[in-house]
Short mmCIF file of C-alpha atoms and ligand atoms in Angstrom, two decimals:
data_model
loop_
_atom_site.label_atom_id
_atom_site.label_comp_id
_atom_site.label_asym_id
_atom_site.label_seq_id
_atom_site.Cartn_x
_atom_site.Cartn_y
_atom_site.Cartn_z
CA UNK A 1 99.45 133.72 102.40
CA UNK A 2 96.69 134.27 105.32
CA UNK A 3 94.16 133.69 102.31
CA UNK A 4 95.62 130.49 101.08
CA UNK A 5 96.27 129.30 105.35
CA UNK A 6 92.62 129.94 105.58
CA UNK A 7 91.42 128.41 102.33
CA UNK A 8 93.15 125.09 103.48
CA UNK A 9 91.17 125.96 106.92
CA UNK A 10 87.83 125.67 105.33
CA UNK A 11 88.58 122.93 102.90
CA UNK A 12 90.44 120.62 105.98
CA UNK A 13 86.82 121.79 107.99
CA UNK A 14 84.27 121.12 105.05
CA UNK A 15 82.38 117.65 104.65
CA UNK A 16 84.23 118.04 101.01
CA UNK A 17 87.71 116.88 103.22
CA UNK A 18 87.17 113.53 102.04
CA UNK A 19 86.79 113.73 98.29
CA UNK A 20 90.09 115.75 98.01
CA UNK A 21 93.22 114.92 96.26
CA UNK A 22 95.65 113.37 98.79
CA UNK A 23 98.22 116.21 98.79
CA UNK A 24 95.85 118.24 99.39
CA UNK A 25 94.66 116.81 102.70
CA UNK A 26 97.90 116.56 103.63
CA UNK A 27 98.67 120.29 103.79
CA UNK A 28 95.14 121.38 104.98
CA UNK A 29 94.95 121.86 108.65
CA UNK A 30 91.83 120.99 110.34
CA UNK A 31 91.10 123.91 112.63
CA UNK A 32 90.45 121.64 115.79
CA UNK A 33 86.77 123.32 116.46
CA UNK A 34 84.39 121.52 118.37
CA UNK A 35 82.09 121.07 116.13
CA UNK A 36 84.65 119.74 113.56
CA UNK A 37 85.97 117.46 115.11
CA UNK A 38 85.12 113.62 117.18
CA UNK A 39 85.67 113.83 121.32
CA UNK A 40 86.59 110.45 122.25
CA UNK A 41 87.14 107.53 119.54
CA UNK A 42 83.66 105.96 120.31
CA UNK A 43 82.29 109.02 118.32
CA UNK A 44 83.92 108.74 115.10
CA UNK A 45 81.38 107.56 112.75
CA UNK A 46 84.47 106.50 109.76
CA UNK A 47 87.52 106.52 109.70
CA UNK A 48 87.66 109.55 108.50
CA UNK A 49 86.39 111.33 111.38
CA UNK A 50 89.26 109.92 112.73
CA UNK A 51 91.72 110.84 109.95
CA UNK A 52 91.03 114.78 111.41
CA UNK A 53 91.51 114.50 114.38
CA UNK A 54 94.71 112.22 113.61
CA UNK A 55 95.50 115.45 111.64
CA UNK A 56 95.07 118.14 114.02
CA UNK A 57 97.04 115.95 116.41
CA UNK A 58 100.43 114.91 114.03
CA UNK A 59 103.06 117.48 113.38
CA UNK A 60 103.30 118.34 109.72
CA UNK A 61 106.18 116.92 108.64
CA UNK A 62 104.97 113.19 110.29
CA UNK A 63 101.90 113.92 108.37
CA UNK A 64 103.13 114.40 105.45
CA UNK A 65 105.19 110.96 106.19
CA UNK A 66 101.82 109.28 106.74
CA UNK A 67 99.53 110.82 103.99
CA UNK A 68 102.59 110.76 101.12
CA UNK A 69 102.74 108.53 97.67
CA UNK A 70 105.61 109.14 95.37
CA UNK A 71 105.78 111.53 92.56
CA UNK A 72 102.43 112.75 91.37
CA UNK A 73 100.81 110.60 93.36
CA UNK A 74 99.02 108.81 90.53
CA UNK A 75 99.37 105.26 92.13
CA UNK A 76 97.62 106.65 95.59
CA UNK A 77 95.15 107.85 93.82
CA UNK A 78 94.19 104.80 91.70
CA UNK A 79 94.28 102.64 94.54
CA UNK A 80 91.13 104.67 95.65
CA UNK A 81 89.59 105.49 92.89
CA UNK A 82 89.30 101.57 91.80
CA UNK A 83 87.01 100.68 94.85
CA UNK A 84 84.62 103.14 93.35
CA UNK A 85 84.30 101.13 89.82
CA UNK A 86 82.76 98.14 91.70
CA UNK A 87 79.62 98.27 93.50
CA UNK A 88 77.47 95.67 95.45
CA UNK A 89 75.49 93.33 93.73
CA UNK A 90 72.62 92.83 96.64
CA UNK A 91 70.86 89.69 97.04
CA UNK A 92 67.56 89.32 99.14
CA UNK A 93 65.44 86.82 101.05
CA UNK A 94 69.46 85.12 102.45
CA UNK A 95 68.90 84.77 106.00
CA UNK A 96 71.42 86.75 107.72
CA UNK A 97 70.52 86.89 110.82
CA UNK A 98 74.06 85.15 111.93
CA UNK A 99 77.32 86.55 109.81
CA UNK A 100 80.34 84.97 110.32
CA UNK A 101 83.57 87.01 110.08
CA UNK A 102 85.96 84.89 110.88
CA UNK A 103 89.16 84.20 108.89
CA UNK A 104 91.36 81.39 109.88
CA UNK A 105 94.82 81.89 108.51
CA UNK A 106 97.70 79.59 108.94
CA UNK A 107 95.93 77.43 111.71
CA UNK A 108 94.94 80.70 113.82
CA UNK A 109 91.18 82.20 114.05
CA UNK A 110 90.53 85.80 113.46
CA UNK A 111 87.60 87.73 113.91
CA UNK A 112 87.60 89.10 110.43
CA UNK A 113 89.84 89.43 107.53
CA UNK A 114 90.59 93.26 107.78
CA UNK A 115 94.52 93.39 108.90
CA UNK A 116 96.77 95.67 110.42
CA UNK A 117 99.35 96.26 107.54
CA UNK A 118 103.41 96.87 108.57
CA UNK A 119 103.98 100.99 109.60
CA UNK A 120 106.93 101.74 110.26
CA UNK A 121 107.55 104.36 113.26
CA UNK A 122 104.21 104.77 114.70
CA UNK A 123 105.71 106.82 117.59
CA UNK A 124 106.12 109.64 115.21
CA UNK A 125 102.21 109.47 115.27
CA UNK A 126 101.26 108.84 118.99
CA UNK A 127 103.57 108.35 121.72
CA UNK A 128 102.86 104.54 122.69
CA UNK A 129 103.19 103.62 118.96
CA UNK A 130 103.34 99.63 117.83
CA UNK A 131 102.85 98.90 121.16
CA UNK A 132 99.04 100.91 121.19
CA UNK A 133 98.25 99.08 118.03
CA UNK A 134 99.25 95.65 119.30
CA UNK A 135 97.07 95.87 122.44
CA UNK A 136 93.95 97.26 119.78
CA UNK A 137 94.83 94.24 117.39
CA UNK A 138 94.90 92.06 120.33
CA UNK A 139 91.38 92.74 121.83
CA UNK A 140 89.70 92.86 118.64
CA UNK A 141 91.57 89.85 117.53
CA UNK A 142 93.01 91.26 114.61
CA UNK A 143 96.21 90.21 112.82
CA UNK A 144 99.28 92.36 113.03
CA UNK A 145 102.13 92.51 110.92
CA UNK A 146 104.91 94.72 112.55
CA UNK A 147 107.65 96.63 110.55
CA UNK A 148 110.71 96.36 110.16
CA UNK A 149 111.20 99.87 111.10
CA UNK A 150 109.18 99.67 114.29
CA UNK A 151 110.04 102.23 116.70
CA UNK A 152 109.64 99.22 119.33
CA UNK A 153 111.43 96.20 119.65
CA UNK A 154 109.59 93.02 118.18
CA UNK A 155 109.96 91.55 121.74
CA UNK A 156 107.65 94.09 123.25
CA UNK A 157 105.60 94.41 121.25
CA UNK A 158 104.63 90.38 120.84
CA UNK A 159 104.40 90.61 124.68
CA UNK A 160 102.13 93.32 123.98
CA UNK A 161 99.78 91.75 121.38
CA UNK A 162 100.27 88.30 123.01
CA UNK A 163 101.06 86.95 119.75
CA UNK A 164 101.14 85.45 117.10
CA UNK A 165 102.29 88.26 115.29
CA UNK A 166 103.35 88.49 111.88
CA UNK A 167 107.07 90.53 110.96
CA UNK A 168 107.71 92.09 107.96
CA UNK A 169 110.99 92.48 106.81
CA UNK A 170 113.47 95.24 105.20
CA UNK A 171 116.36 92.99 104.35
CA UNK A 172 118.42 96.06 103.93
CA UNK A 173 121.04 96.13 101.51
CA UNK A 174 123.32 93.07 103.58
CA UNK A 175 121.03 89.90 103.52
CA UNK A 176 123.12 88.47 106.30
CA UNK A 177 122.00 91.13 108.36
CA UNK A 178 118.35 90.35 107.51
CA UNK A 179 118.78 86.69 108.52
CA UNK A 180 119.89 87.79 111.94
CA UNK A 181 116.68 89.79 112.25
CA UNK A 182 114.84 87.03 111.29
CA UNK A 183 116.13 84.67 113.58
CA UNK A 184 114.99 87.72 116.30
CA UNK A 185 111.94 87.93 115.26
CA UNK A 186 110.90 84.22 115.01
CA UNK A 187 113.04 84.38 118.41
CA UNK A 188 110.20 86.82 119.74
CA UNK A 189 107.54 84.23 118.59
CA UNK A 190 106.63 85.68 115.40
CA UNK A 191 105.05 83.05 113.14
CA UNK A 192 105.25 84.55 109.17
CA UNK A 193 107.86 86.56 107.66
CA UNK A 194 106.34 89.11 104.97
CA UNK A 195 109.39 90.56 102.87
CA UNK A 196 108.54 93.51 101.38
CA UNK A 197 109.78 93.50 97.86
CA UNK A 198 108.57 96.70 96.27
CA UNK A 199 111.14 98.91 97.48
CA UNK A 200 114.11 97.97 95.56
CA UNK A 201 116.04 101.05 95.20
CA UNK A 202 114.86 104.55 96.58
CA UNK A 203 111.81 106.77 96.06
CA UNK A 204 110.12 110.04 95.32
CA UNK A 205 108.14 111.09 98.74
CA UNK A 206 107.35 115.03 97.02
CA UNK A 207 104.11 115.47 99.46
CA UNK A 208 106.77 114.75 102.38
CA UNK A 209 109.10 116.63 101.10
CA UNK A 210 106.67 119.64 101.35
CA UNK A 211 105.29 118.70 104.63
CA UNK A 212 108.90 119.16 106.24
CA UNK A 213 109.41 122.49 104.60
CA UNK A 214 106.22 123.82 105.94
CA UNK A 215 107.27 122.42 109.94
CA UNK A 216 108.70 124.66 111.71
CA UNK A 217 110.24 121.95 113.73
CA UNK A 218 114.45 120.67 113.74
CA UNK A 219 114.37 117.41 112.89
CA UNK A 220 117.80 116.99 114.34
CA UNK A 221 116.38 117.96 117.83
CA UNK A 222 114.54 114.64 117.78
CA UNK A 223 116.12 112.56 115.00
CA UNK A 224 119.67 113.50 116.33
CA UNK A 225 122.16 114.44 113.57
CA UNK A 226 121.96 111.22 111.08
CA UNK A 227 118.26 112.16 111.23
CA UNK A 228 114.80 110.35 110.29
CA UNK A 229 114.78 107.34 109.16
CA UNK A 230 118.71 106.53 109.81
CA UNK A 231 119.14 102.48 110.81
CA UNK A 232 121.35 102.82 113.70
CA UNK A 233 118.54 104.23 115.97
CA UNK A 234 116.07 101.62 114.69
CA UNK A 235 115.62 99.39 117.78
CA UNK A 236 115.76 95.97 114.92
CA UNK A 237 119.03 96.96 114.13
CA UNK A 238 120.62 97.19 117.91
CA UNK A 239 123.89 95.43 118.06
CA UNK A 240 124.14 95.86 114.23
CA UNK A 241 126.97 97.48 112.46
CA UNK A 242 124.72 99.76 110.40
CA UNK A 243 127.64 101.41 108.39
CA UNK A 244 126.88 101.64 104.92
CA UNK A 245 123.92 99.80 105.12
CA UNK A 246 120.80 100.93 103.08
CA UNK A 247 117.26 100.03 104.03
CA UNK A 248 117.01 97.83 101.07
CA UNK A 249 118.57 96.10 98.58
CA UNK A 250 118.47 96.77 95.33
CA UNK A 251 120.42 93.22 94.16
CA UNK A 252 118.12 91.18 96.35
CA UNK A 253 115.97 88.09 94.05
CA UNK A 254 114.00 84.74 94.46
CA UNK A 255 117.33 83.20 95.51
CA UNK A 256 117.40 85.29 98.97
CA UNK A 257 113.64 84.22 99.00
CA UNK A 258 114.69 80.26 98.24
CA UNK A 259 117.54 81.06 100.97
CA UNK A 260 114.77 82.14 103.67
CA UNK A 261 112.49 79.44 102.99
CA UNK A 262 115.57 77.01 103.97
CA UNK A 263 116.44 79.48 106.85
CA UNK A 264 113.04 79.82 108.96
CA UNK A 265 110.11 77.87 110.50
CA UNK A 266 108.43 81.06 109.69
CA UNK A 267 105.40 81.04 107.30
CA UNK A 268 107.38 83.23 104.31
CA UNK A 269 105.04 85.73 102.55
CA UNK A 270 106.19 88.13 100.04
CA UNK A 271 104.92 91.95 100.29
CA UNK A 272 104.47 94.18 97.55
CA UNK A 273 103.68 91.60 94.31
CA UNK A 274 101.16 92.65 91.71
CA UNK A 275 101.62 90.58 88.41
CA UNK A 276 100.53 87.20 87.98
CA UNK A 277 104.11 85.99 86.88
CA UNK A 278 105.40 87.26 90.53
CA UNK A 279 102.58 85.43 91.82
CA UNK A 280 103.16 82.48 90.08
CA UNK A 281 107.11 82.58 91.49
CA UNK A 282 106.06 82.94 94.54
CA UNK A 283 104.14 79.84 94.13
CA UNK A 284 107.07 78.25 92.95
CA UNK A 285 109.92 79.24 95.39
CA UNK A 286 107.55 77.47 97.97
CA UNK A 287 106.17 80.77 99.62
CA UNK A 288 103.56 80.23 101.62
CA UNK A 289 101.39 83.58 101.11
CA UNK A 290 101.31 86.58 98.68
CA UNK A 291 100.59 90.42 99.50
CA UNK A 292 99.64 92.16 96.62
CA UNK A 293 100.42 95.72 97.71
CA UNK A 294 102.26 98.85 95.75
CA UNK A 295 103.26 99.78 99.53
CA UNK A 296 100.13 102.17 99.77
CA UNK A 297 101.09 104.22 96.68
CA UNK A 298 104.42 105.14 98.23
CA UNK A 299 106.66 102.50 95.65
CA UNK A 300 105.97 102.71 91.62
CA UNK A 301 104.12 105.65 90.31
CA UNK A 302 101.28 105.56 88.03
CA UNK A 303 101.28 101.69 88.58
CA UNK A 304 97.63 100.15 88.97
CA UNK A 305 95.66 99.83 91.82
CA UNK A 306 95.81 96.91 94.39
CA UNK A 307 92.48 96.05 93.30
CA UNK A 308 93.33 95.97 89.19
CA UNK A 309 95.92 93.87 90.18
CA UNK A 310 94.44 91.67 92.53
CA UNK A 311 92.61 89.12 89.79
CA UNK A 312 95.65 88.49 87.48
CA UNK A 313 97.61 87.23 90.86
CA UNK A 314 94.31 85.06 92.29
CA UNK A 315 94.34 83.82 88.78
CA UNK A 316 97.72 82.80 89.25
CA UNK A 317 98.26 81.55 92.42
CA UNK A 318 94.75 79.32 91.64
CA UNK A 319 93.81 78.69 95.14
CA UNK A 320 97.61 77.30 96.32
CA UNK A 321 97.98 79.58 98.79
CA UNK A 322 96.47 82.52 100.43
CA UNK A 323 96.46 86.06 98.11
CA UNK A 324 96.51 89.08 101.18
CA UNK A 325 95.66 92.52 99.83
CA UNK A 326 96.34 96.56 101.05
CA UNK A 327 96.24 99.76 99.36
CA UNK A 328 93.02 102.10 99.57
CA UNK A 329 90.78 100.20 101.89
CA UNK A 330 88.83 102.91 103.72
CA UNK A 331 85.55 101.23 104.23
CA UNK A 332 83.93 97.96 104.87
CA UNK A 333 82.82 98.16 101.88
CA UNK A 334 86.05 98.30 99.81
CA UNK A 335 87.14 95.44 101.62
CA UNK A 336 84.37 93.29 100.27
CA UNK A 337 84.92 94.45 97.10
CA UNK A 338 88.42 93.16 97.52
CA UNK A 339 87.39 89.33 98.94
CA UNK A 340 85.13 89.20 96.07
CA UNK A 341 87.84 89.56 93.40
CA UNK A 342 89.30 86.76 95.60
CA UNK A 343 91.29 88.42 98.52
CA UNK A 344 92.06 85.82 101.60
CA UNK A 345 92.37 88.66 103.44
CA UNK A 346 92.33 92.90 103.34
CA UNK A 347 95.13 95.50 104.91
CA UNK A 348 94.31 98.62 106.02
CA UNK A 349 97.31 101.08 106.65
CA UNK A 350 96.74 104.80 106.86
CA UNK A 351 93.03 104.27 108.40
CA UNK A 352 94.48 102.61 111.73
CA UNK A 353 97.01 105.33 112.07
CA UNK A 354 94.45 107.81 112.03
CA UNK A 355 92.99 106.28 114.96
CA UNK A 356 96.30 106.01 117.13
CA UNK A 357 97.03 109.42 116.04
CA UNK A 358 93.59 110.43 116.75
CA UNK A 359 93.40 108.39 120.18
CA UNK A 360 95.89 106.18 120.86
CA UNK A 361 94.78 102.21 121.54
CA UNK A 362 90.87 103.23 121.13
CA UNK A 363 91.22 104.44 118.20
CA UNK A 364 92.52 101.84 116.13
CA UNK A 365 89.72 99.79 118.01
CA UNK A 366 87.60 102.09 116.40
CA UNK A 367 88.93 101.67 113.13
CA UNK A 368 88.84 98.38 113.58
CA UNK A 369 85.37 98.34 114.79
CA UNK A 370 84.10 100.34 112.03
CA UNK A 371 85.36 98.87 109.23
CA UNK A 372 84.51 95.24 110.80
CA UNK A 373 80.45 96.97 111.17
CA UNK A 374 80.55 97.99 107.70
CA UNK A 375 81.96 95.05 106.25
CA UNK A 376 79.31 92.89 108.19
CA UNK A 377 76.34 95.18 106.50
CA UNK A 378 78.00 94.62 103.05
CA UNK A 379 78.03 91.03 103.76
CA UNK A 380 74.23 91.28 104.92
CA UNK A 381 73.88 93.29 101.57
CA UNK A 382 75.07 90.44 99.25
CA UNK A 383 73.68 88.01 101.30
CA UNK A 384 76.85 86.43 102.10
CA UNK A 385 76.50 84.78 105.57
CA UNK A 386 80.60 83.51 105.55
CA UNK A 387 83.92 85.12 103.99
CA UNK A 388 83.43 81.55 101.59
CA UNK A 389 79.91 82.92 100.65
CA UNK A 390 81.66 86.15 99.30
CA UNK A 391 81.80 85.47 95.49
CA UNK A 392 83.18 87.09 92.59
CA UNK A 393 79.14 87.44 92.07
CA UNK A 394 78.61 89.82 94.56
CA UNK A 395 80.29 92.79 92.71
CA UNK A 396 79.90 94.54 89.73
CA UNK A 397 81.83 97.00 87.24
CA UNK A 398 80.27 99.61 86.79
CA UNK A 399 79.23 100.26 83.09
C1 FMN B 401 103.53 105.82 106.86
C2 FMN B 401 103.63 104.48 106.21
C3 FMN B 401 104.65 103.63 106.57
C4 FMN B 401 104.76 102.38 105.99
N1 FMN B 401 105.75 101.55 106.41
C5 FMN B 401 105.86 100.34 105.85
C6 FMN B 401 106.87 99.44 106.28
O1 FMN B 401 107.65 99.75 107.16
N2 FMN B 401 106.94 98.25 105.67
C7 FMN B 401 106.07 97.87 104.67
O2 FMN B 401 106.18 96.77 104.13
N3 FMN B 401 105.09 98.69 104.26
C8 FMN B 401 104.95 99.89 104.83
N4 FMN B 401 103.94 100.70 104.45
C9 FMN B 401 102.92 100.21 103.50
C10 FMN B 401 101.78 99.50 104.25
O3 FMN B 401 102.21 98.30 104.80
C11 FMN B 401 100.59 99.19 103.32
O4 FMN B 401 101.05 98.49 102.21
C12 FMN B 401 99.85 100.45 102.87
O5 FMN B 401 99.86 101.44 103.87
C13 FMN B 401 98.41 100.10 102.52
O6 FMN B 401 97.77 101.19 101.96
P1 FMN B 401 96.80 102.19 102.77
O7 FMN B 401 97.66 103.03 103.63
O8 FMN B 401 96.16 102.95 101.66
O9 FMN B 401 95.83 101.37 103.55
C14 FMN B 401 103.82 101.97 105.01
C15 FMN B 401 102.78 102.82 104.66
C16 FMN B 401 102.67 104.06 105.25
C17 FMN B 401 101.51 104.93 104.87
#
């Protein structure tokens, strides 16, 4: 057992951290040493110095929450390994001595298209939670979208960020109930509803299941007795009758999507699509926005990767409104990769966790900041000057 503890030790410590399966990382502690790990957040050089210190700092079994897929974890996987089947295609002699980032989405100016994607319960990972990420999103000017299970209320955390946020919404399994959140949330002065629509009806979280076996931890002590995860201590569902009501609904089609179109002033986006027929509803029952998104890795097992999936919706959607993107994005690079195939915009998820866990507000600045430096030099790389200079030309398969 000491053998195997200190195994994990070495691999969690070794430069070879990054390349390994996901599970893996999830179980192998970093050992915290000096030398192993970044000081302050201005240090980290990627994300993934980040991602071990994040590590060293998150109990196990909220690690395992973060770093899980579902089943196998074939999905999680692919989502990575497709951003290695593109590379750059460079172009010289561009003058790039200015590079724009900026996105404008929905009337508002961002300073680049990399977005904070929807996480729910960020105070399992660092005690100021949503509330750390909204000030980081705010002074890099970085889109949010908040979850649904935020362990803050939307109000706070708007007045945090400063808006305009974006919400995402669970509609749980009573779609009454989700319209009174969504009047809350466009109450708060959120301007788009994204509702996630890949979680229809349960999951298999194994890598979480075996990060809560191996904490020593009662999750009663801090969950109370209906533990993680349970509705009624969700601060979106105060003043809500939770009984019997599941996070999702399993019954739930376009017609509740038709039926919050009519309901909101909200710019309506729908989370988790990856086929071109979805796309092409979406387009239809008047959304305003697509994510195409298998929620990380965490929904259907051995679908495709995001970025597989990402062309057949763009083709679909032909330019009517903007196609958003998450699911592996771990450098600036990836990102590109993902505007090129014809992204509006790119999530990031698990890499801006790693820097609250790691160090709170700074550290998703830092992710933020180093994604946002890489992206610029792939931009410089292609020669592309604007996000509208990024062209399906500047990748390529590889062979
Ligand atoms: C710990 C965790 C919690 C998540 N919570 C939500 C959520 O509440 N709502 C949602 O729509 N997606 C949720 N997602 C999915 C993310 O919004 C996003 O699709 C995904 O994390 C992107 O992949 P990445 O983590 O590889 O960047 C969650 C993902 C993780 C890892």
């Amino acid at each position: 057992m000491e053998d195997r503890r200190a195994f994990l030790r070495f691999l969690a410590a070794s430069p070879l951290y990054a390349g390994l399966p996901l599970a893996a990382r999830a179980l192998a502690q970093p050992t915290g040493g000096p030398d192993e790990l970044v000081a302050k957040a201005s240090d980290a050089l990627d994300v993934f110095d980040l991602e071990k210190v994040a590590h060293r700092n998150i109990p196990v079994a909220h690690w395992g929450y973060l770093m899980t897929g579902v089943d196998g974890e074939e999905t999680l996987n692919a989502n990575h390994a497709a951003y290695a089947r593109y590379q750059l295609r460079t172009r010289r002699l561009v003058d790039v001595s200015k590079v724009d980032m900026g996105l404008e989405l929905f009337g508002i100016r961002y300073a680049s298209p990399i977005f904070l994607c929807p996480l729910g319960s960020q105070k399992a990972f660092q005690a100021e939670g949503e509330l750390a990420s909204a000030r980081a999103a705010k002074s890099r000017n970085a889109l949010q979208i908040l979850s649904s299970a935020t362990s803050t209320g939307v109000e706070d955390v708007v007045a945090a960020h400063g808006g305009p946020l974006w919400y995402q919404l669970y509609t749980s399994s009573n779609l009454d109930v989700a319209l009174k959140i969504v009047a809350r949330a466009e109450r708060a002065g959120c301007t788009a509803v994204a509702v996630t629509v890949d979680l229809p009806a349960g999951r298999n979280t194994e890598t979480l299941s075996r990060a809560i076996r191996a904490d020593t931890r009662q999750c009663a002590a801090c969950h109370g007795a209906a533990g993680p995860g349970a509705l009624a201590a969700r601060p979106m569902y105060q003043g809500i009758d939770t009984t019997g009501l599941l996070n999702t609904s399993s019954s739930m089609t376009w017609d509740f999507i038709r039926r919050l179109r009519d309901f909101t002033r909200m710019k309506v986006l729908v989370k988790g699509l990856e086929s071109g027929e979805d796309a092409a509803l979406a387009v239809k029952y008047g959304c305003d926005g697509v994510m195409v998104s298998n929620h990380g890795g965490r929904a259907t097992e051995t679908g495709r990767a995001t970025l597989e999936s990402l062309p057949e919706v763009v083709a679909a959607v032909h330019g009517r409104i903007p196609v958003l993107v998450d699911g592996g994005v771990r450098r600036g690079t990836d990102a590109l990769k993902a505007l090129a195939l014809g992204a509006t915009a790119v999530g990031i998820g698990r890499p801006y966790i790693w820097g609250l866990g790691a160090f709170g507000q700074p550290g998703v600045e830092r992710t933020l900041d180093v994604l946002n430096s890489e992206l610029r030099l792939a931009m410089v790389g292609v020669g592309a000057r604007s996000l509208k200079e990024i062209t399906p030309a500047a990748v390529i398969r590889r062979a």
